[in-house]
Short mmCIF file of C-alpha atoms in Angstrom, two decimals:
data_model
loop_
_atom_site.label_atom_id
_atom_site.label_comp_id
_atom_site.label_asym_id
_atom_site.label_seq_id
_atom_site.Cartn_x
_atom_site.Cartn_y
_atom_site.Cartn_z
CA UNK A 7 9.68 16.43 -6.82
CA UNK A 8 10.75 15.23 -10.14
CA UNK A 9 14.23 14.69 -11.53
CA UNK A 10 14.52 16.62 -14.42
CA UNK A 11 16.81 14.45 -16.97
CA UNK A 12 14.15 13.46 -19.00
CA UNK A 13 14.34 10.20 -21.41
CA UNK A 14 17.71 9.18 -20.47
CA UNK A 15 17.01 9.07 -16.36
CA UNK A 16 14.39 7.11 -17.33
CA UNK A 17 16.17 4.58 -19.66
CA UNK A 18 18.94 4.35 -16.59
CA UNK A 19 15.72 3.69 -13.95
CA UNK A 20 13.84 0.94 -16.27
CA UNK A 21 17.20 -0.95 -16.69
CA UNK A 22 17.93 -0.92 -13.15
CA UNK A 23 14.26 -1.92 -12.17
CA UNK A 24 14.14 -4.70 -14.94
CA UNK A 25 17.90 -6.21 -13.78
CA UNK A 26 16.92 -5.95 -9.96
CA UNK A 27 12.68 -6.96 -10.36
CA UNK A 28 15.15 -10.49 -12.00
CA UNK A 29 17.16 -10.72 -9.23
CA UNK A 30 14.80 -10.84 -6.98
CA UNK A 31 12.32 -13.18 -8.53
CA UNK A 32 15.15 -15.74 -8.52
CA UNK A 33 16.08 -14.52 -4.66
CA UNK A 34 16.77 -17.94 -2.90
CA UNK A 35 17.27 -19.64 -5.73
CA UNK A 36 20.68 -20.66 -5.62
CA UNK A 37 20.26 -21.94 -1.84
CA UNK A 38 17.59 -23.84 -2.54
CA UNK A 39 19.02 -25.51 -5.77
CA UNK A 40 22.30 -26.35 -2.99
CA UNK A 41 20.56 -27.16 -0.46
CA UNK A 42 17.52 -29.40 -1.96
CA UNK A 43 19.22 -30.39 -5.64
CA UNK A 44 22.90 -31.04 -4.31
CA UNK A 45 21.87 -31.51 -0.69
CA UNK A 46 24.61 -28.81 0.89
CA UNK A 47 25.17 -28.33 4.11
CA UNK A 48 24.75 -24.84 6.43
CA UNK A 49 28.59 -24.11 6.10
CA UNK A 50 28.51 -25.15 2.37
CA UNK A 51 26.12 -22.95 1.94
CA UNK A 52 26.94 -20.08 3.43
CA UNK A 53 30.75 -20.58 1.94
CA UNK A 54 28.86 -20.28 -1.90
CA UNK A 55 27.60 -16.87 -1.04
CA UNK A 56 30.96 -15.82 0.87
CA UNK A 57 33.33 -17.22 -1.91
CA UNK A 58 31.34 -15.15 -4.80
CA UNK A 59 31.39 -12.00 -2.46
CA UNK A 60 35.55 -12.65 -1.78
CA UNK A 61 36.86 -13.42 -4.74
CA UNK A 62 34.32 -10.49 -6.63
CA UNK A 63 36.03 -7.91 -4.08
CA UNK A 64 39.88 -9.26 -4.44
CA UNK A 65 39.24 -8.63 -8.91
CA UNK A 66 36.97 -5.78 -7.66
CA UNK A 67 40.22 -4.10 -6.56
CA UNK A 68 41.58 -3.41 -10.07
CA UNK A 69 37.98 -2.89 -11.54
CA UNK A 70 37.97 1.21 -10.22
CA UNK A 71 40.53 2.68 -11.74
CA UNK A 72 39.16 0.70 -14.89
CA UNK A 73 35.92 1.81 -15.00
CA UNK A 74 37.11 5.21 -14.00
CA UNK A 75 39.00 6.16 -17.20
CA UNK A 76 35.93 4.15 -19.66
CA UNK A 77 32.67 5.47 -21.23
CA UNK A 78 30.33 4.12 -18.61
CA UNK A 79 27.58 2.88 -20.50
CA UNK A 80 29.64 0.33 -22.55
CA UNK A 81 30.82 -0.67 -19.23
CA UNK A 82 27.00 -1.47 -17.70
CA UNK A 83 26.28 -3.38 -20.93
CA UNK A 84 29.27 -5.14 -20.82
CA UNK A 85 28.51 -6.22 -17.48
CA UNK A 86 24.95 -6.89 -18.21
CA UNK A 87 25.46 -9.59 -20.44
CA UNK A 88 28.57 -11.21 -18.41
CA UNK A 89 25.67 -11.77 -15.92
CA UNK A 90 23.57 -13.19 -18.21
CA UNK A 91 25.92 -15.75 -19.81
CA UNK A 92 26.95 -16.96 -16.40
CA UNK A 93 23.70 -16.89 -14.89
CA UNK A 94 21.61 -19.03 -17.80
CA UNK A 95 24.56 -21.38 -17.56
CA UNK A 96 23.31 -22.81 -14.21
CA UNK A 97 19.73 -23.56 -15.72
CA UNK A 98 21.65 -24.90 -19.11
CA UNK A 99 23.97 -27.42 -16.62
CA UNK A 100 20.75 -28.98 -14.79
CA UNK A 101 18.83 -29.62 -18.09
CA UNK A 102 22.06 -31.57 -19.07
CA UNK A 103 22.34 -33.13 -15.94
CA UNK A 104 25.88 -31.95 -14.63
CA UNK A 105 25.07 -28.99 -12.94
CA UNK A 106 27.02 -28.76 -9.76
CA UNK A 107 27.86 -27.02 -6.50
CA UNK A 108 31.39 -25.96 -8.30
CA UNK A 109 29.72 -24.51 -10.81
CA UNK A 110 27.38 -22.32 -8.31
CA UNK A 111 30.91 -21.30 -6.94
CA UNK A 112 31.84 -20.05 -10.43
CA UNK A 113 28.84 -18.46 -11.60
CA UNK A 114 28.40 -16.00 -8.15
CA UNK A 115 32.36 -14.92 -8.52
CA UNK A 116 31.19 -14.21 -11.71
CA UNK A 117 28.31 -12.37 -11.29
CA UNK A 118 29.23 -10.63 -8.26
CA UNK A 119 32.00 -9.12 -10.40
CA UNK A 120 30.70 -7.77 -13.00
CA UNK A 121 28.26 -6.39 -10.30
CA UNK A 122 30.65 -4.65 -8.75
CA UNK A 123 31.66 -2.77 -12.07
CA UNK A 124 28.26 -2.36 -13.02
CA UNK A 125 27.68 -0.67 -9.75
CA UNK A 126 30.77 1.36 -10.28
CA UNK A 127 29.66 2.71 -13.94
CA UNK A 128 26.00 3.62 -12.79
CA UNK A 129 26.88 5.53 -9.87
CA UNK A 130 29.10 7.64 -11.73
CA UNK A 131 27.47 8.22 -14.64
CA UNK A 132 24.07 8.75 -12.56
CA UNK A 133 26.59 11.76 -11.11
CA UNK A 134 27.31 12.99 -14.37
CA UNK A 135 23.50 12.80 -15.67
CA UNK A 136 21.57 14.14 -12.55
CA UNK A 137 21.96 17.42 -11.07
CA UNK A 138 23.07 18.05 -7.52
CA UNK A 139 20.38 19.11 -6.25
CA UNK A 140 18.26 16.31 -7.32
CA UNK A 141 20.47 13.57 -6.55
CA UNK A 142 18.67 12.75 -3.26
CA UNK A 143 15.70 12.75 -5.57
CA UNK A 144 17.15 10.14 -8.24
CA UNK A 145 18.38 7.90 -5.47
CA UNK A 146 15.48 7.58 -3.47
CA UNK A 147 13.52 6.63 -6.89
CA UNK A 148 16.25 3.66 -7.37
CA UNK A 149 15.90 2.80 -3.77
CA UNK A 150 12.02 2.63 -3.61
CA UNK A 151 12.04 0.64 -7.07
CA UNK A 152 14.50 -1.77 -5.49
CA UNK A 153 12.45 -2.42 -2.39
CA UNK A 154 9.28 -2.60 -4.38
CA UNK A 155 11.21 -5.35 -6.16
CA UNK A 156 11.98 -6.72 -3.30
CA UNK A 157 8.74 -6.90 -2.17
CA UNK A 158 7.01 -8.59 -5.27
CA UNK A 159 9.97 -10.71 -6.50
CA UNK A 160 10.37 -12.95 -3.82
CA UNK A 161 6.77 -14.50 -3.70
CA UNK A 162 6.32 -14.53 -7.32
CA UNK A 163 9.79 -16.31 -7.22
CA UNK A 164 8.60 -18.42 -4.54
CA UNK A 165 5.77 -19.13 -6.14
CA UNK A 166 8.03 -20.34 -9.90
CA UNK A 167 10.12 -22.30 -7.67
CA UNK A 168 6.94 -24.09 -6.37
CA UNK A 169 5.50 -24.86 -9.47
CA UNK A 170 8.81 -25.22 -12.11
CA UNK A 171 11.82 -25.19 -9.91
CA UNK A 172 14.33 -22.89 -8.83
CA UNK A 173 16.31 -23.37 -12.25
CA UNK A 174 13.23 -21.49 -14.13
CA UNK A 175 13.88 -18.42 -11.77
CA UNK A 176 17.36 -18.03 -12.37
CA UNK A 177 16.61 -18.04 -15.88
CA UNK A 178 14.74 -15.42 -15.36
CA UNK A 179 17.17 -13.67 -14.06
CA UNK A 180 19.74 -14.11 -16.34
CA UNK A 181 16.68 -13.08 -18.95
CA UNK A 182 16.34 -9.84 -16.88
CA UNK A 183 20.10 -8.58 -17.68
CA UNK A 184 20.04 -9.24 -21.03
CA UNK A 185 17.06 -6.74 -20.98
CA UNK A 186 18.72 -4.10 -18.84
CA UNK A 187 21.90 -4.26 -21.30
CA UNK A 188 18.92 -3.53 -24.11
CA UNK A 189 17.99 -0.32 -22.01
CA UNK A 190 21.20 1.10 -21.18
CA UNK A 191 22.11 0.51 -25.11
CA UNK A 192 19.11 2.86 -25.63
CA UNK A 193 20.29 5.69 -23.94
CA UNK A 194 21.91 8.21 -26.17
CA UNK A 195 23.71 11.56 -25.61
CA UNK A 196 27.00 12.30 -23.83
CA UNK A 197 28.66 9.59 -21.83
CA UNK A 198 31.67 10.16 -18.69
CA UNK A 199 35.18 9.34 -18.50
CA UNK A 200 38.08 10.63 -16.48
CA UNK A 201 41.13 11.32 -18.84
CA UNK A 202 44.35 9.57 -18.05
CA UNK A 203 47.40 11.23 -16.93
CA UNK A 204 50.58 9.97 -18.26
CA UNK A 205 51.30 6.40 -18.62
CA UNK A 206 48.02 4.71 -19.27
CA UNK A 207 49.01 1.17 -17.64
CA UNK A 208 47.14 0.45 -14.27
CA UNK A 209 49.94 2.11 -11.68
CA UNK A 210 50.16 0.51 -8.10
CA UNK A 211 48.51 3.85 -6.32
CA UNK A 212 45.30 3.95 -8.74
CA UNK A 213 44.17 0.71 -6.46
CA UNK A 214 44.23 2.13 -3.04
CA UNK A 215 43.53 5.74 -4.75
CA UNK A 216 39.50 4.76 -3.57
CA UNK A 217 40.34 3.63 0.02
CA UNK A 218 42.73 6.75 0.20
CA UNK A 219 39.90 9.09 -0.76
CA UNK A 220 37.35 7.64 1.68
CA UNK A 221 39.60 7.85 4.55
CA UNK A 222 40.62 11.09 4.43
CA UNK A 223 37.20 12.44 4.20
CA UNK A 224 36.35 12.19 8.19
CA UNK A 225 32.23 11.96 6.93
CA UNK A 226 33.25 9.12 4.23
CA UNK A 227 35.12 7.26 6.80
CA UNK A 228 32.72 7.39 9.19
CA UNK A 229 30.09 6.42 6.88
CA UNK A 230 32.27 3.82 5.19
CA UNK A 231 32.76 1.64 8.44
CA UNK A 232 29.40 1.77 9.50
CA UNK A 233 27.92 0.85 6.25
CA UNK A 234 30.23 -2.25 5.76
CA UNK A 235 30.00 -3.48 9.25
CA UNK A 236 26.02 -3.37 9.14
CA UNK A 237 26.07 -4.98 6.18
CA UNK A 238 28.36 -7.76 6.80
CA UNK A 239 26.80 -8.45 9.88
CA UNK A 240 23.40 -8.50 8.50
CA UNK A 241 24.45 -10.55 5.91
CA UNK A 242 26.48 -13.15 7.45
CA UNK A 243 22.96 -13.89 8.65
CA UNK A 244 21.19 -14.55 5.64
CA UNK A 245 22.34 -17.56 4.55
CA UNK A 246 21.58 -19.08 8.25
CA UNK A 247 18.21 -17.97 8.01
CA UNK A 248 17.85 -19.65 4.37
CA UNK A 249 18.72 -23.11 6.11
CA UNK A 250 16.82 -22.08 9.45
CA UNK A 251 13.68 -21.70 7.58
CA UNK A 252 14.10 -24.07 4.88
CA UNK A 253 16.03 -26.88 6.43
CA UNK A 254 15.15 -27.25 10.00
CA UNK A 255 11.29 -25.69 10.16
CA UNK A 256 10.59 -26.91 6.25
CA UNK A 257 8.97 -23.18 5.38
CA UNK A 258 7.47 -24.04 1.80
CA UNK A 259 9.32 -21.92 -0.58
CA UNK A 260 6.08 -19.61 -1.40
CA UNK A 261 6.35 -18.30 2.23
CA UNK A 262 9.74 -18.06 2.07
CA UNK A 263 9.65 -15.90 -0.26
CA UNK A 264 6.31 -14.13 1.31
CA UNK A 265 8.84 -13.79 4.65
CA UNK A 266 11.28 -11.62 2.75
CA UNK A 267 8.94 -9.98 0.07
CA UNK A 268 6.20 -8.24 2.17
CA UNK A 269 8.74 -6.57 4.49
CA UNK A 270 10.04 -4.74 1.74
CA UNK A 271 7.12 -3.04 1.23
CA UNK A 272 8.45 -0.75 4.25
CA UNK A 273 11.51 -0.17 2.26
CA UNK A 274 9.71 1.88 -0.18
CA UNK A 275 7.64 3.75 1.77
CA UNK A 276 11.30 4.74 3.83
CA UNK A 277 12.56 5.55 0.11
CA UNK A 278 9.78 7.55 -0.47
CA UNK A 279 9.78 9.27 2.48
CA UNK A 280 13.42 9.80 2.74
CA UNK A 281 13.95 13.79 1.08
CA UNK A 282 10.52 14.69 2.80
CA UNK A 283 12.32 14.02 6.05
CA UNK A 284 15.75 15.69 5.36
CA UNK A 285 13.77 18.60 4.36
CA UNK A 286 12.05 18.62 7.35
CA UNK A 287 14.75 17.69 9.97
CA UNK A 288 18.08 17.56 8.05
CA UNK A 289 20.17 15.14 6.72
CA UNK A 290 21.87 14.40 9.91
CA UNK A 291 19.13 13.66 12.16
CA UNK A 292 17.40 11.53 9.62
CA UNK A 293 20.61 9.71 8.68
CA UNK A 294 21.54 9.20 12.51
CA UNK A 295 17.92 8.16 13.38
CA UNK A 296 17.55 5.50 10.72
CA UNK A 297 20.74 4.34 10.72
CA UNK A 298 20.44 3.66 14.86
CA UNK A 299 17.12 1.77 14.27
CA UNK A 300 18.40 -0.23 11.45
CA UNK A 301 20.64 -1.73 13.92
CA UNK A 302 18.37 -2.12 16.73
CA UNK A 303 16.20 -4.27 15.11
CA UNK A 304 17.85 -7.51 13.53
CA UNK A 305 17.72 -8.63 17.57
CA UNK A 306 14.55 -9.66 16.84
CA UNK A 307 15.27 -12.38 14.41
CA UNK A 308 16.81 -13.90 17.93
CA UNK A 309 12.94 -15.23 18.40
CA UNK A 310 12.50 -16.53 15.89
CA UNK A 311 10.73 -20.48 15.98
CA UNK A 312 8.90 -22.66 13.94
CA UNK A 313 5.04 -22.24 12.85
CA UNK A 314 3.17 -19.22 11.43
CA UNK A 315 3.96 -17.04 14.35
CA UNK A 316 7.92 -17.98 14.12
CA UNK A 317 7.55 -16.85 10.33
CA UNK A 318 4.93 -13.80 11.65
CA UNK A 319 8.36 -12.87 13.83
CA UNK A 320 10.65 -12.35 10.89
CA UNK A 321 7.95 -10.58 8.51
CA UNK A 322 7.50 -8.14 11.73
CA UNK A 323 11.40 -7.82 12.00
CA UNK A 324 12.75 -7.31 8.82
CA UNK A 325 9.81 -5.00 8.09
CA UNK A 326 11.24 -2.53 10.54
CA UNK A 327 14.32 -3.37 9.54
CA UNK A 328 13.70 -2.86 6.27
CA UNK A 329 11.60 0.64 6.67
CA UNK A 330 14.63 2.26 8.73
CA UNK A 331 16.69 0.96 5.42
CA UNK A 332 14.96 2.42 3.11
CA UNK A 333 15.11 5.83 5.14
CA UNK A 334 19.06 6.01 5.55
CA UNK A 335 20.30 4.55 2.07
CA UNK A 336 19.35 7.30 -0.24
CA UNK A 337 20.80 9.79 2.44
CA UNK A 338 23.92 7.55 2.72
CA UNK A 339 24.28 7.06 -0.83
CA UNK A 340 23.69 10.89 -1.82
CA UNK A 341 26.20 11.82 0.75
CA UNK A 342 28.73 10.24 -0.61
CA UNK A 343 28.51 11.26 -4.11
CA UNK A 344 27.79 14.43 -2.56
CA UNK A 345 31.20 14.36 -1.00
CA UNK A 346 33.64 12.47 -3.79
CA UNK A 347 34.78 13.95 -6.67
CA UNK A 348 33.22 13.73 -9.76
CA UNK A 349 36.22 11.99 -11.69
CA UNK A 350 37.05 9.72 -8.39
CA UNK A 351 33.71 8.49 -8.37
CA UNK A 352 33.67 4.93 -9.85
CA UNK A 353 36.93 4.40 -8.04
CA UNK A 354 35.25 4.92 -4.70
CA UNK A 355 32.42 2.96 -5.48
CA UNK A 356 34.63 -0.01 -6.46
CA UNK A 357 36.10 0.50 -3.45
CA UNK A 358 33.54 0.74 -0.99
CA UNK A 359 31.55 -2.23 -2.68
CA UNK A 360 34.86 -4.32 -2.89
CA UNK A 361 35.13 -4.05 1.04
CA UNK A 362 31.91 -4.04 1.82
CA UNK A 363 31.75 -8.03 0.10
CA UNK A 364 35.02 -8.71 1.15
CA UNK A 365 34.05 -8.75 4.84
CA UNK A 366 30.68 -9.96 4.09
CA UNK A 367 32.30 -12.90 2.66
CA UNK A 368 34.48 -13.26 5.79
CA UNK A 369 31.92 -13.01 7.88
CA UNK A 370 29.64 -15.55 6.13
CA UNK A 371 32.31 -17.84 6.65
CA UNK A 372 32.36 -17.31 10.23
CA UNK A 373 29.10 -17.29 10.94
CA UNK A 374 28.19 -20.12 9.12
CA UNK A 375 31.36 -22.18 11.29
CA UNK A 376 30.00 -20.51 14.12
CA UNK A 377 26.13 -21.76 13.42
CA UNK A 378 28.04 -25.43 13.03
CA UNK A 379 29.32 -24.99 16.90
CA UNK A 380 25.82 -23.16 18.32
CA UNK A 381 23.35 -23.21 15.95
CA UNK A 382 22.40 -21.22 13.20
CA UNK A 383 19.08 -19.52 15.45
CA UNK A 384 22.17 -18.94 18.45
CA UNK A 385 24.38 -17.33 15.52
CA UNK A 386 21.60 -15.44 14.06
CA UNK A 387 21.65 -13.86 17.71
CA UNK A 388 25.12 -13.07 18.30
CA UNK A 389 25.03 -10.96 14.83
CA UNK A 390 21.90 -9.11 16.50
CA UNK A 391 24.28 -7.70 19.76
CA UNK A 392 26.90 -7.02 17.99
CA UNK A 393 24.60 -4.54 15.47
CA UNK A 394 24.10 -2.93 18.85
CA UNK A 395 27.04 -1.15 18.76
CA UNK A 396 27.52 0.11 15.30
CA UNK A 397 26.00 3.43 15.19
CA UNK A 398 28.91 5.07 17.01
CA UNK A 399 30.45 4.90 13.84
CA UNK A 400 28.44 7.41 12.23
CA UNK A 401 29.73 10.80 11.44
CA UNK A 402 29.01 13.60 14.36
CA UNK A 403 27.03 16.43 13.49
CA UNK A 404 29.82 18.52 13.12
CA UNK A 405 31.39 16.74 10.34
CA UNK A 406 27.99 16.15 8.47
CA UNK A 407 27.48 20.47 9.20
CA UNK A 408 31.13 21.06 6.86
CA UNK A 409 31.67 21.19 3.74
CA UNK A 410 31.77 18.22 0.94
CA UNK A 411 34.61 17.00 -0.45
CA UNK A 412 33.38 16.86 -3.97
CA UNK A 413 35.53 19.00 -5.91
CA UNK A 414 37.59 17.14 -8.94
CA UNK A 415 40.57 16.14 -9.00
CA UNK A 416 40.73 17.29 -12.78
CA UNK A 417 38.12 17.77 -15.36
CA UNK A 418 36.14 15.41 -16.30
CA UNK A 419 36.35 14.50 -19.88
CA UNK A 420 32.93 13.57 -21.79
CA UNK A 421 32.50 11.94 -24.65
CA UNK A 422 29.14 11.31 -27.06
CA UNK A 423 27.29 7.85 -26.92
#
């Protein structure tokens, strides 16, 4: 099935495969460079990825209601090259030998920021661009192009920070956003922006406007709380893993990065496969179904030892992992455009991605304490049973059966680019 928006869908989909194909070449980057260029510890570690996520969600807060009432694509170039400023400063601070782990703090609030907002604008202008019918579509494409990225950037990444370093990857990185700003400034035609009402300062209610929306939709909710407490969970363990693999069992960085990479090639086959299977079954079952699995196995990572068949165990894990993924998140993330309205949209988004990091950057924090008392592998472990019992936040069948919430609020004004 194709989505029919013709050259601009396309522009949208290169920039977001050129940004994300960056990010992931320079995956593990910034945990090597702390943990084998300023010799960090587990906690320290896991505190640079939690302090980028906090502090991004706590601005994030304000970003909504911003983003809401603003063209989008000035917004996703304007946040395109805030990345790439504060990104090439980290290889531009080595080469002049005062690069250091306050600096890393800076450069992921940064960048998780302007994420945030970037996020924001794309989702709702990919609302405004795509029809509804093909939305599923559209977001299954992004999904399978991110896991494909996935799968390829890491070992090529591994492979750069082998050979030149971590710093060359995260210039590459900061290279790839400079070229996604480049394709979103190519896209022409009309652009999205909810009109203010009366005073046009930032009022008190336009920042818990997106949390007010999501909770009052009982399928929202539901899919709200699940999706931040997987997430947190799953990645309070990341960080962990990083200094599992690479401190204490001294995994060269090439299979590092071949650990995470090659799983993802599950992800987009799941993407791929994702509207096949709600045509077959329904968006229910599949979303219930995948999003059960994807909890069931991160357990795994609970064996998880040193040698090839330690680093066979997380391949093998996250690959199922990964494949369930890459089933539920274009169903998740069609469903809830599906179901906000069309001028609430980036407010939502900010929203759900501003309390989504928030907790993942509370829960890196405590998991990377609690790795100090147990053990990171013990830690790792703890996340895994407590994943057990997330799908009974999912929305019941006969909430998913009702009708979506998607009507505006007001029109939605438009503007030409």
């Amino acid at each position: 099935m194709r989505v029919r928006s013709g050259r601009e869908f396309g522009l949208l989909w290169s920039a977001y495969a050129v940004s994300t194909y960056g990010t992931w070449i320079a995956f593990g980057a910034f945990p090597l460079i702390a943990v084998r260029v300023l010799d960090a510890s587990a906690f320290a570690v896991s505190l640079l990825e939690a302090a980028g996520l906090a502090v991004a969600a706590v601005v994030a807060v304000s970003l909504g209601p911003w983003v809401e009432h603003r063209a989008k694509r000035p917004v996703m170039i304007t946040m395109d090259l805030i990345r790439c400023a504060a990104t090439a400063s980290v290889p531009v601070a080595y080469v002049l030998g005062v690069l250091s782990y306050g600096q890393l703090l800076v450069v992921a609030v940064v960048s998780q920021t302007a994420g945030i907002a970037f996020t924001a604008a794309s989702g709702a202008y990919l609302k405004y661009l795509v029809r509804g019918d093909q939305l599923l579509v559209a977001n299954g494409r992004f999904e399978g192009t991110s896991w494909v990225a996935t799968a390829a950037g890491p070992p090529l990444g591994g492979a750069l920070m082998g050979l030149l370093g971590p710093v060359v990857t995260v210039m590459a990185d900061a290279l790839s956003y400079l070229l996604s700003a480049l394709g979103v400034l190519r896209i022409r035609g009309g652009d999205v922006a909810a009109p203010r009402e009366g005073a046009t300062g930032l009022r008190g209610s336009d920042l818990l406007g997106g949390w007010r929306l999501i909770l009052r939709d009982r399928v929202l909710r539901g899919l709200f709380l699940n999706s931040v407490l997987v997430g947190g969970l799953i990645m309070a363990t990341l960080p962990l893993l990083s200094v599992l693999l690479l401190g204490r069992y001294h995994v060269p960085a090439w299979q590092y990065g071949l650990a995470f990479g090659v799983p993802a090639l599950g992800g987009f086959v799941g993407a791929r496969l994702s509207a096949r299977l709600v045509a077959r079954y329904g968006r229910y079952r599949v979303l219930t179904v995948s999003g059960r699995l994807r909890s069931f196995f991160p357990l795994g990572l609970a064996f998880v030892h040193p040698g090839v068949t330690g680093l066979l165990v997380v391949i093998v894990v996250e690959g199922l992992l990964i494949t369930c993924m890459g089933v539920f998140n274009p169903v998740h993330a069609t469903e809830r455009l599906r179901r906000t309205p069309a001028d609430r949209t980036a407010r939502v988004l900010s929203a759900w991605s501003a309390s989504s990091r928030l907790l993942q950057a509370a829960l890196m924090v405590v998991w990377g304490a609690l790795a100090t008392l147990i053990g990171p592998l013990a830690a790792i472990t703890v996340s895994g049973v407590l994943l057990l019992a997330t799908p009974l936040l999912l929305p019941g069948r006969a909430q998913m059966s009702g009708p979506a919430a998607a009507a505006p609020a007001r029109d939605v004004g438009a503007s030409s680019g």
